[in-house]
CSV table of C-alpha atoms in Angstrom, one decimal:
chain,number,residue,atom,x,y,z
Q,1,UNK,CA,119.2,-87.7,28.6
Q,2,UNK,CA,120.9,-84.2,27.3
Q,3,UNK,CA,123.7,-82.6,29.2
Q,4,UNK,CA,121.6,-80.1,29.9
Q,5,UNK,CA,119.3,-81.7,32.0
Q,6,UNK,CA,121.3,-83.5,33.6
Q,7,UNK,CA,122.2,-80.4,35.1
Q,8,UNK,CA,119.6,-79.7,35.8
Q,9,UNK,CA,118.6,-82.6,38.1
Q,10,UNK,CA,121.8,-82.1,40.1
Q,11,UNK,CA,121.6,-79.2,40.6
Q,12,UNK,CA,118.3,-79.2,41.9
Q,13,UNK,CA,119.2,-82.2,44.1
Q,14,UNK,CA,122.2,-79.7,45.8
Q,15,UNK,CA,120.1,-77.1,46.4
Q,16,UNK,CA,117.7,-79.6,48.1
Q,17,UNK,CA,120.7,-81.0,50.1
Q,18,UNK,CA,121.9,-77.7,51.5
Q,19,UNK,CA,118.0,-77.0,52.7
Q,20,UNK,CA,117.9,-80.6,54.4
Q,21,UNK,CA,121.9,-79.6,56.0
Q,22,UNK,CA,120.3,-75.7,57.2
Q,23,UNK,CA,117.6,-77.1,58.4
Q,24,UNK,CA,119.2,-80.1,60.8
Q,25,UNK,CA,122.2,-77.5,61.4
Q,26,UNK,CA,118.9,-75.0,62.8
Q,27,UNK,CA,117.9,-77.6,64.9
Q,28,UNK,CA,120.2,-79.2,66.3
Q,29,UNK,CA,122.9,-76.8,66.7
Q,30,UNK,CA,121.9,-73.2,66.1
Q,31,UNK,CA,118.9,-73.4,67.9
Q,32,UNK,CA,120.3,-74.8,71.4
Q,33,UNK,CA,123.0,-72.5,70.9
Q,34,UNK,CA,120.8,-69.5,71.2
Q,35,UNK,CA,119.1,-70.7,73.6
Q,36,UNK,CA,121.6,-70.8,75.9
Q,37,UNK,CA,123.6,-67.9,74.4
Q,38,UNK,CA,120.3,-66.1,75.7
Q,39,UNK,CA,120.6,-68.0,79.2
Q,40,UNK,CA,124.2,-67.0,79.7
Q,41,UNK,CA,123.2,-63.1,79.0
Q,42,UNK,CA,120.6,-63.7,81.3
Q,43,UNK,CA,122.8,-64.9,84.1
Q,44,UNK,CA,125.4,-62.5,83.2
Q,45,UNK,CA,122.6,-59.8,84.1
Q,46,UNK,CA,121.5,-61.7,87.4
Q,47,UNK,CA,125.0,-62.0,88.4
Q,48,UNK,CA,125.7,-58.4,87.8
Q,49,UNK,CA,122.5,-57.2,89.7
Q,50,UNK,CA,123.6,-60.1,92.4
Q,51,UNK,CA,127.4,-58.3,92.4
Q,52,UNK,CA,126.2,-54.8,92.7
Q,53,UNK,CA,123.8,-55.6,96.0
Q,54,UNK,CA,126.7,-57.6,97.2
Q,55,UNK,CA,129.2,-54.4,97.0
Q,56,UNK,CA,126.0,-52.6,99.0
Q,57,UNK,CA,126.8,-54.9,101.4
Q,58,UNK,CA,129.9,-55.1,101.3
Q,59,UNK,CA,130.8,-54.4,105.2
Q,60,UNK,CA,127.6,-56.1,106.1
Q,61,UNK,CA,129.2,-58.4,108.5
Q,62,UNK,CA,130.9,-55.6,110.5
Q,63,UNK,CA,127.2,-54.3,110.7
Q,64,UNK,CA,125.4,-56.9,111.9
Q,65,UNK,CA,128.1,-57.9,114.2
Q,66,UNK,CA,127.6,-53.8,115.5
Q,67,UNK,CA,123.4,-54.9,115.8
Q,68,UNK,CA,124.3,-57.7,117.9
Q,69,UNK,CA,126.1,-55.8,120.6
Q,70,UNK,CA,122.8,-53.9,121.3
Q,71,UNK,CA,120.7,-57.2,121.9
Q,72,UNK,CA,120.4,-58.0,125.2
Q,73,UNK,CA,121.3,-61.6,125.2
Q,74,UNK,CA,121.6,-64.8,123.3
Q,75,UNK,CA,119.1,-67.1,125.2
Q,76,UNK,CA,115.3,-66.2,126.1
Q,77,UNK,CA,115.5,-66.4,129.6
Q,78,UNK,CA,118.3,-63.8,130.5
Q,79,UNK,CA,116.7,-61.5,127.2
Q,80,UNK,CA,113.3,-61.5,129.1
Q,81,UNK,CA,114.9,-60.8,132.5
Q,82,UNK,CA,116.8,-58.2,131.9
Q,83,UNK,CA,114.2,-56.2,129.2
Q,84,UNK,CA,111.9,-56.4,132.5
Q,85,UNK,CA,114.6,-55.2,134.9
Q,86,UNK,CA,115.8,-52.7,133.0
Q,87,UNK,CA,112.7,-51.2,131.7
Q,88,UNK,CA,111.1,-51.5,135.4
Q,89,UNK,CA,114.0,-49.4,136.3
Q,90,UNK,CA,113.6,-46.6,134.0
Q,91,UNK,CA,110.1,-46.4,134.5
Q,92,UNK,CA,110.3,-46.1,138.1
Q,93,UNK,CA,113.6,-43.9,138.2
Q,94,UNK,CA,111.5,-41.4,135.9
Q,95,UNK,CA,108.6,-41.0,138.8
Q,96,UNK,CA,106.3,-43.4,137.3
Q,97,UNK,CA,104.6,-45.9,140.1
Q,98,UNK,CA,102.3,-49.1,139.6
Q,99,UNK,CA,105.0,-49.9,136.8
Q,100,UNK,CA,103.7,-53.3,134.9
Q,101,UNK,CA,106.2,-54.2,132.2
Q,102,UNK,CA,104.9,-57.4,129.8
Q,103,UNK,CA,106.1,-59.4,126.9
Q,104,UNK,CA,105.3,-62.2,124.4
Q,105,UNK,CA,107.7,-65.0,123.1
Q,106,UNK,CA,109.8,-64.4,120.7
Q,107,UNK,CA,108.4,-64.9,116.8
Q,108,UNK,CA,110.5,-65.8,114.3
Q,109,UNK,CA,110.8,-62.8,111.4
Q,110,UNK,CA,110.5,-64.2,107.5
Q,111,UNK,CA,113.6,-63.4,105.5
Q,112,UNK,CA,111.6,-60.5,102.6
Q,113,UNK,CA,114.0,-62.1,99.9
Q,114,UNK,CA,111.9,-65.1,100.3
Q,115,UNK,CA,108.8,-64.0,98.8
Q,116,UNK,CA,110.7,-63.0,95.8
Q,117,UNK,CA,109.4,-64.7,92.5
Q,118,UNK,CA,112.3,-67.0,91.6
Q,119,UNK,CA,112.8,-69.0,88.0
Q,120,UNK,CA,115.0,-71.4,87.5
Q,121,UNK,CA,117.7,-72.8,89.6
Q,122,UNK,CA,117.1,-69.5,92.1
Q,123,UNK,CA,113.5,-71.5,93.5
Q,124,UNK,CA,115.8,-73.8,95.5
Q,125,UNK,CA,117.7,-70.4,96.7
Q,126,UNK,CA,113.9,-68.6,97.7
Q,127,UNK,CA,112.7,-71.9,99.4
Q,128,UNK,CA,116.1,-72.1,101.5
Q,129,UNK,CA,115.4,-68.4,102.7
Q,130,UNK,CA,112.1,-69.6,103.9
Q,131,UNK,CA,113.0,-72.3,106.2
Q,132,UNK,CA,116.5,-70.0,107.5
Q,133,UNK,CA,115.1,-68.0,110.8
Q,134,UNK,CA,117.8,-64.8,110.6
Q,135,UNK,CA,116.3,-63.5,114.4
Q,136,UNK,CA,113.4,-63.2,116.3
Q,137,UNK,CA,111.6,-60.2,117.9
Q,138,UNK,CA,110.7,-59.9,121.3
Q,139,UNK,CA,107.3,-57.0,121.7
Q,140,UNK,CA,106.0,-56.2,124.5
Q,141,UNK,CA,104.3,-53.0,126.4
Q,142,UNK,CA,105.6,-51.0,129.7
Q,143,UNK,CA,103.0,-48.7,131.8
Q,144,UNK,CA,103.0,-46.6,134.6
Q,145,UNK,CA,101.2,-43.4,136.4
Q,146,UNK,CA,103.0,-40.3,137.4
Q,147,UNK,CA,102.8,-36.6,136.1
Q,148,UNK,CA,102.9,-35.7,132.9
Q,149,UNK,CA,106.8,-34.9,133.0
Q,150,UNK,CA,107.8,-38.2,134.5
Q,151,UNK,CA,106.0,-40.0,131.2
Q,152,UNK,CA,107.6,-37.9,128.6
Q,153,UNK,CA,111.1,-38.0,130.9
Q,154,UNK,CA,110.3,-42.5,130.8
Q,155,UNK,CA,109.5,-42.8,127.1
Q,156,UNK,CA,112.4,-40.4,125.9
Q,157,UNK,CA,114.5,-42.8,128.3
Q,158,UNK,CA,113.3,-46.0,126.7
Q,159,UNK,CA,114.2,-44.1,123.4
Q,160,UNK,CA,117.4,-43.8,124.3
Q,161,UNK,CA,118.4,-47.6,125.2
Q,162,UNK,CA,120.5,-48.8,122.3
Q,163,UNK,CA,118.9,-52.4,123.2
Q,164,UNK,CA,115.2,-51.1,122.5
Q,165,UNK,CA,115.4,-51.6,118.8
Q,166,UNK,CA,112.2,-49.7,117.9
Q,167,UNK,CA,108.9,-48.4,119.9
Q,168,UNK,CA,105.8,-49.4,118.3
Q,169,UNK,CA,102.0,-47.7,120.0
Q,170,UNK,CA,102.3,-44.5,123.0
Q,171,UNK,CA,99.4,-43.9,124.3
Q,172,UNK,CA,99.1,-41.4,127.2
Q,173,UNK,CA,95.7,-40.9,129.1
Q,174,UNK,CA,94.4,-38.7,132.4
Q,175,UNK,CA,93.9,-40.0,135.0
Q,176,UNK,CA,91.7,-38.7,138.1
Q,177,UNK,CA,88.8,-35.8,138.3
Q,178,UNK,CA,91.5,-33.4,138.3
Q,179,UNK,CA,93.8,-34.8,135.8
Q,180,UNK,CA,97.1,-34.1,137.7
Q,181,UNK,CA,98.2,-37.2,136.3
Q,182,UNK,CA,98.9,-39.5,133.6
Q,183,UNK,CA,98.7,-43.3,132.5
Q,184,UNK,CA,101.7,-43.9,130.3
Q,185,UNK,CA,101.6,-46.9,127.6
Q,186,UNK,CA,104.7,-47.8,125.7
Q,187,UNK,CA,104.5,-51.0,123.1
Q,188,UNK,CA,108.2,-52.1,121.8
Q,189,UNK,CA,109.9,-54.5,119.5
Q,190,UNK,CA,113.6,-55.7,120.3
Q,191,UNK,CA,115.9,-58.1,118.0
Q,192,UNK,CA,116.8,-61.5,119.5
Q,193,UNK,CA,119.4,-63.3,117.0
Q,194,UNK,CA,121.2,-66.3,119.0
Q,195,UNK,CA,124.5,-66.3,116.4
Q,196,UNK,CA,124.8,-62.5,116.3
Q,197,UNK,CA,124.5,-61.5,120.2
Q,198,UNK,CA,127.4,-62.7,122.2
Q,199,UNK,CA,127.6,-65.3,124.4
Q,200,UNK,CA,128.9,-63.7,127.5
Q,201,UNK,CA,126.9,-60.2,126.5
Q,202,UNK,CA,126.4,-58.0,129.8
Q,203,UNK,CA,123.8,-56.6,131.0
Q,204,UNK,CA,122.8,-53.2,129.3
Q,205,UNK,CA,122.4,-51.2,132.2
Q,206,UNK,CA,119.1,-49.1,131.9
Q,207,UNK,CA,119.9,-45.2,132.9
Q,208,UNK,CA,117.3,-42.2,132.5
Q,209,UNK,CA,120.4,-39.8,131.9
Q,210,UNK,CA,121.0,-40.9,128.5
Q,211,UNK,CA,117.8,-38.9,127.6
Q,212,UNK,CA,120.3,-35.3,127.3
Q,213,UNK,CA,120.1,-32.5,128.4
Q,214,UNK,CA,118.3,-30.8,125.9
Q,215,UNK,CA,115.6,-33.7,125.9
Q,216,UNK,CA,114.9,-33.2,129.2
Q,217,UNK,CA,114.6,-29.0,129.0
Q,218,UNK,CA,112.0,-29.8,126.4
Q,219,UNK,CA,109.8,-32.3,127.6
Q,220,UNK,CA,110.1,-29.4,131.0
Q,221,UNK,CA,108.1,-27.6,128.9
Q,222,UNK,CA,105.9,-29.8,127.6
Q,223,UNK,CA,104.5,-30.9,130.9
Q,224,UNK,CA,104.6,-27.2,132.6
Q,225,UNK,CA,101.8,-26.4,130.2
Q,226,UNK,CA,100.0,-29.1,131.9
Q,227,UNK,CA,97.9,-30.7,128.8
Q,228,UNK,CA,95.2,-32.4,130.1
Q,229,UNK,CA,94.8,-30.3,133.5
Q,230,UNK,CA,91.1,-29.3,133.3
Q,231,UNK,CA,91.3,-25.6,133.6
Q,232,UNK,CA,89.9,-23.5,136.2
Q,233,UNK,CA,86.3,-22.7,136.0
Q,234,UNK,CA,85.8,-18.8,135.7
Q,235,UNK,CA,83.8,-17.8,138.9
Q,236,UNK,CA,80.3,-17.2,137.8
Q,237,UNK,CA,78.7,-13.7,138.1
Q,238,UNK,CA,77.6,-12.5,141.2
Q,239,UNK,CA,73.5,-12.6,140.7
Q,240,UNK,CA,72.3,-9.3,142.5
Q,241,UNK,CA,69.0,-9.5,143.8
Q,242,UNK,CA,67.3,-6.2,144.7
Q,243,UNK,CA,65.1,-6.6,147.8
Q,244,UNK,CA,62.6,-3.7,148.4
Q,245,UNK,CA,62.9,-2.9,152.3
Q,246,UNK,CA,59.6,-4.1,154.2
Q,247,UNK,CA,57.6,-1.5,154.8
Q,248,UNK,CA,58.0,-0.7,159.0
Q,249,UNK,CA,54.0,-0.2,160.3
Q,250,UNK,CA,53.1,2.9,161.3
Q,251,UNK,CA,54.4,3.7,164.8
Q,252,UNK,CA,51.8,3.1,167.3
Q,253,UNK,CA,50.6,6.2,168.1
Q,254,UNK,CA,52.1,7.3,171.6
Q,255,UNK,CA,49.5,7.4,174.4
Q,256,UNK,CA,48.9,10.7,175.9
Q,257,UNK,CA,50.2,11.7,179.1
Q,258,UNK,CA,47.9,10.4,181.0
Q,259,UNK,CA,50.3,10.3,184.6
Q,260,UNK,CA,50.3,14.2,184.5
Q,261,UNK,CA,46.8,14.2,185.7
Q,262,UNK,CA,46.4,12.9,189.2
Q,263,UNK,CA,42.7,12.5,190.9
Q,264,UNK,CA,42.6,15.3,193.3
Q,265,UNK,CA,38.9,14.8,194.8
Q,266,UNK,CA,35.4,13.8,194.0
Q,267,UNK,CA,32.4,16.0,195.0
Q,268,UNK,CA,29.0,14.5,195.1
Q,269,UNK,CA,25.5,15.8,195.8
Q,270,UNK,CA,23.1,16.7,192.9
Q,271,UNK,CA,26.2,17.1,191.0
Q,272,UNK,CA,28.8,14.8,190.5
Q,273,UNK,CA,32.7,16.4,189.9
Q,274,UNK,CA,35.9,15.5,189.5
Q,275,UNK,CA,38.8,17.7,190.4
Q,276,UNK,CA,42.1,16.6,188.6
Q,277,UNK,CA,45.4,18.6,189.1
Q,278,UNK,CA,48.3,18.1,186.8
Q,279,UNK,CA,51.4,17.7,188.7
Q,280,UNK,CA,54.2,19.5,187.1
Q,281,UNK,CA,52.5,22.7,187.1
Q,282,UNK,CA,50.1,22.5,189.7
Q,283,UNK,CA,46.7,23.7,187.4
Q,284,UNK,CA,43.4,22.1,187.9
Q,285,UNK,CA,40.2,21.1,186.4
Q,286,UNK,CA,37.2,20.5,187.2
Q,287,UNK,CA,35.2,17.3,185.3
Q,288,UNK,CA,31.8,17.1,185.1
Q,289,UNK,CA,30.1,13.8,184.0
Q,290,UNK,CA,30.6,14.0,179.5
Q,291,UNK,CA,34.0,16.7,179.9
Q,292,UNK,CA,37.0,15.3,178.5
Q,293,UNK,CA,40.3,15.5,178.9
Q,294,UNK,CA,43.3,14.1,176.7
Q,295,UNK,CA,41.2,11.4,175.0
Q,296,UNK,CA,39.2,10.4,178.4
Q,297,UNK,CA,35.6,10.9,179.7
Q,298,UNK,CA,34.5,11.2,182.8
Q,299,UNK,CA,31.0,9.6,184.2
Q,300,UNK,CA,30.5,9.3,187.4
Q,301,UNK,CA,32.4,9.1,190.7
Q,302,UNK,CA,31.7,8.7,194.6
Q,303,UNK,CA,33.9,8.8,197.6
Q,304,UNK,CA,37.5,8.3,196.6
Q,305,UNK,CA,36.6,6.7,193.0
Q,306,UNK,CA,36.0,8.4,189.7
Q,307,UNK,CA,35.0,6.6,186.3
Q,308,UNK,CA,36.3,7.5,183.1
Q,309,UNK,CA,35.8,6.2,179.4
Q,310,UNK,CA,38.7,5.4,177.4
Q,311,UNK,CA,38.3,3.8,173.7
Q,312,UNK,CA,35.1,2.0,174.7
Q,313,UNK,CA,36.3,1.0,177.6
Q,314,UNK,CA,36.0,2.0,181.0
Q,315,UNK,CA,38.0,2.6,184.4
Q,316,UNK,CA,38.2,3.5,187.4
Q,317,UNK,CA,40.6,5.6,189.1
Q,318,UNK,CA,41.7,6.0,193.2
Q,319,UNK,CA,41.6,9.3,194.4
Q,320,UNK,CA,45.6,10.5,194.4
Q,321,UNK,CA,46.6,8.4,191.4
Q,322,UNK,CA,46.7,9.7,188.1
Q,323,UNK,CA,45.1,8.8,184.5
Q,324,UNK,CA,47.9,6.3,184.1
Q,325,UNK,CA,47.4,4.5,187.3
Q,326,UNK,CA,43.8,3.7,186.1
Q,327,UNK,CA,42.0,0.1,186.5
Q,328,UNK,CA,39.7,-1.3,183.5
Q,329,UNK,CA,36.2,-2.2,185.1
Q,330,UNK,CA,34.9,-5.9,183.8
C-alpha cells in the first residue's frame, strides 16, 4: 500500500471520529445544556415578573391589616348581629319605618391567581391557591319606607360605614296613590376574613352623621323636587252652557172692572131693564136685554135678580152687588 494512501485512509477515519465525538458531544452534553440554559432564562424572567409584583406589594401586609379593622368581626355570629343592628339603626335614625334588614351565609371568594394557566413546577403553586379560602363575603339587602329625603339621607349613611365594603342593587319605588313616599332597597357585600379582623374588634357603631354636611344639603335638594310626586292636575275648563230664558206666557189678560158696576134696580113689565150705577162716580146705565157693558150681556132680570152672559157662560147677579159679586147659573 503507497504512502499516499495510507493517508488517505487515516485521514478519512479522523474526520469520521470527530463527526461520531460532535455528534455524542450534541447529544449528550450540548443539547441538555441548552435546554436548561433556556429554562434558567425562563425562570430568571418569571422570577423577575414575580419580583416586580412583589415590590407592588410591598406594604401589603400593613394594607390588609388596615382592611381588617373595618370588618365587623372574626366569627359569624357577632358579624351577622351587629351588620343587622347597625344597619337597623341607620335606617330607622334616617326616618325610614317597617325596616327589614336580611342576609345570606357567608361564601367563600376564589383566589383570581388560581385560574391562572400554570406550567411546570408553578401547577402545584395554582392548585394550592384553589383550596386556600383568603375571606368570605357576607351580602345581604336593607329596606324601608319613608320620604324621599329619609332614603337618600339612609343609603348615603350606609355609604359612609367603613364596615360596608361595597353596595351592590338600589332600587327606590313609590309608594301610595299619591306617592308622598318611597320604598327604599339597598343590596350590600361586606368582607369577613377570620385571620385578618381582630379578635377582640368592637362594635362599629352605625351613625347617620358621618354622611357630611354637604351630603346631606344635596340629597335636601334632591327630595324637595319631590320625584315621583304625581303632579297636580290642571283644573279643567269651566264648560259654559248658554241657556235660552223660558219664554214667560203671556200675562193673563186682567179682568175688567167688573166691581165698579153695582145692580141698582130691575124694572119689569113689557120691557125688561137693568139700571147699573158705577160707584166711584155715581153715573148710570140703563141695560136692556142684548146691551153690553165691559165684556157682559145682559138677558133678562125680575125682582131683585138680573142675568148676564159672560164668555158663554151665564150669571146672575143680587140687586146691590156689583158685576164682581156675580153667581155662575148651572
Amino acid at each position: 500500500m503507497s504512502d499516499r494512501r495510507r493517508q488517505v485512509i487515516w485521514g478519512g477515519g479522523g474526520l469520521a471520529l470527530v463527526v461520531a465525538l460532535y455528534l455524542l458531544a450534541r447529544v449528550f452534553v450540548l443539547g441538555p445544556a441548552w435546554e436548561m440554559r433556556g429554562k434558567i432564562a425562563n425562570a430568571r424572567e418569571i422570577t423577575g415578573g414575580l419580583s416586580t409584583q412583589l415590590e407592588r406589594y410591598e406594604n401589603a401586609t400593613d394594607r390588609l391589616r388596615a382592611v381588617g379593622s373595618t370588618m365587623l368581626a372574626a366569627d359569624r355570629d357577632v358579624l351577622e348581629h351587629r351588620l343587622r343592628a347597625g344597619l337597623s339603626t341607620i335606617a330607622t335614625d334616617s326616618g325610614l319605618s317597617e325596616v327589614v334588614v336580611s342576609n345570606s351565609p357567608p361564601r367563600a371568594v376564589a383566589n383570581p391567581a388560581a385560574q391562572v394557566r400554570m406550567s411546570g413546577g408553578w401547577g402545584k403553586l395554582r392548585d394550592r391557591l384553589r383550596r386556600q379560602t383568603d375571606f368570605y363575603v357576607v351580602r345581604g339587602r336593607v329596606q324601608g319606607t319613608g320620604t324621599l329625603e329619609s332614603a337618600m339621607l339612609t343609603l348615603a349613611a350606609i355609604e359612609a360605614q367603613g364596615w360596608v365594603h361595597r353596595i351592590e342593587g338600589l332600587t327606590l319605588r313609590p309608594v301610595g296613590a299619591e306617592r308622598e313616599l318611597v320604598e327604599l332597597k339597598v343590596d350590600f357585600a361586606i368582607a369577613m376574613a377570620p385571620d385578618l379582623a381582630p379578635r377582640d374588634a368592637p362594635a362599629h357603631a352605625p351613625d347617620a352623621s358621618d354622611t357630611g354636611d354637604e351630603a346631606i344639603a344635596g340629597l335636601t335638594q334632591i327630595a324637595l323636587r319631590g320625584l315621583f310626586r304625581v303632579p297636580p292636575r290642571a283644573p279643567e275648563p269651566a264648560v259654559v252652557v248658554e241657556t235660552k230664558p223660558e219664554p214667560k206666557p203671556d200675562p193673563a189678560p186682567k179682568p175688567p172692572p167688573y166691581e165698579n158696576w153695582r145692580l141698582a134696580g130691575v124694572m119689569g113689565g113689557n120691557r125688561v131693564e137693568a139700571v147699573v150705577v158705577h160707584t166711584s162716580n155715581g153715573k148710570s146705565r140703563v141695560l136692556e136685554p142684548g146691551d153690553r157693558l165691559m165684556g157682559a150681556t145682559f138677558e133678562e132680570g125680575s125682582g131683585e135678580r138680573a142675568v148676564f152672559r159672560i164668555d158663554e157662560k151665564r150669571y146672575e147677579i143680587l140687586l146691590g152687588k156689583s158685576l164682581a159679586d156675580r153667581r155662575e147659573l148651572k
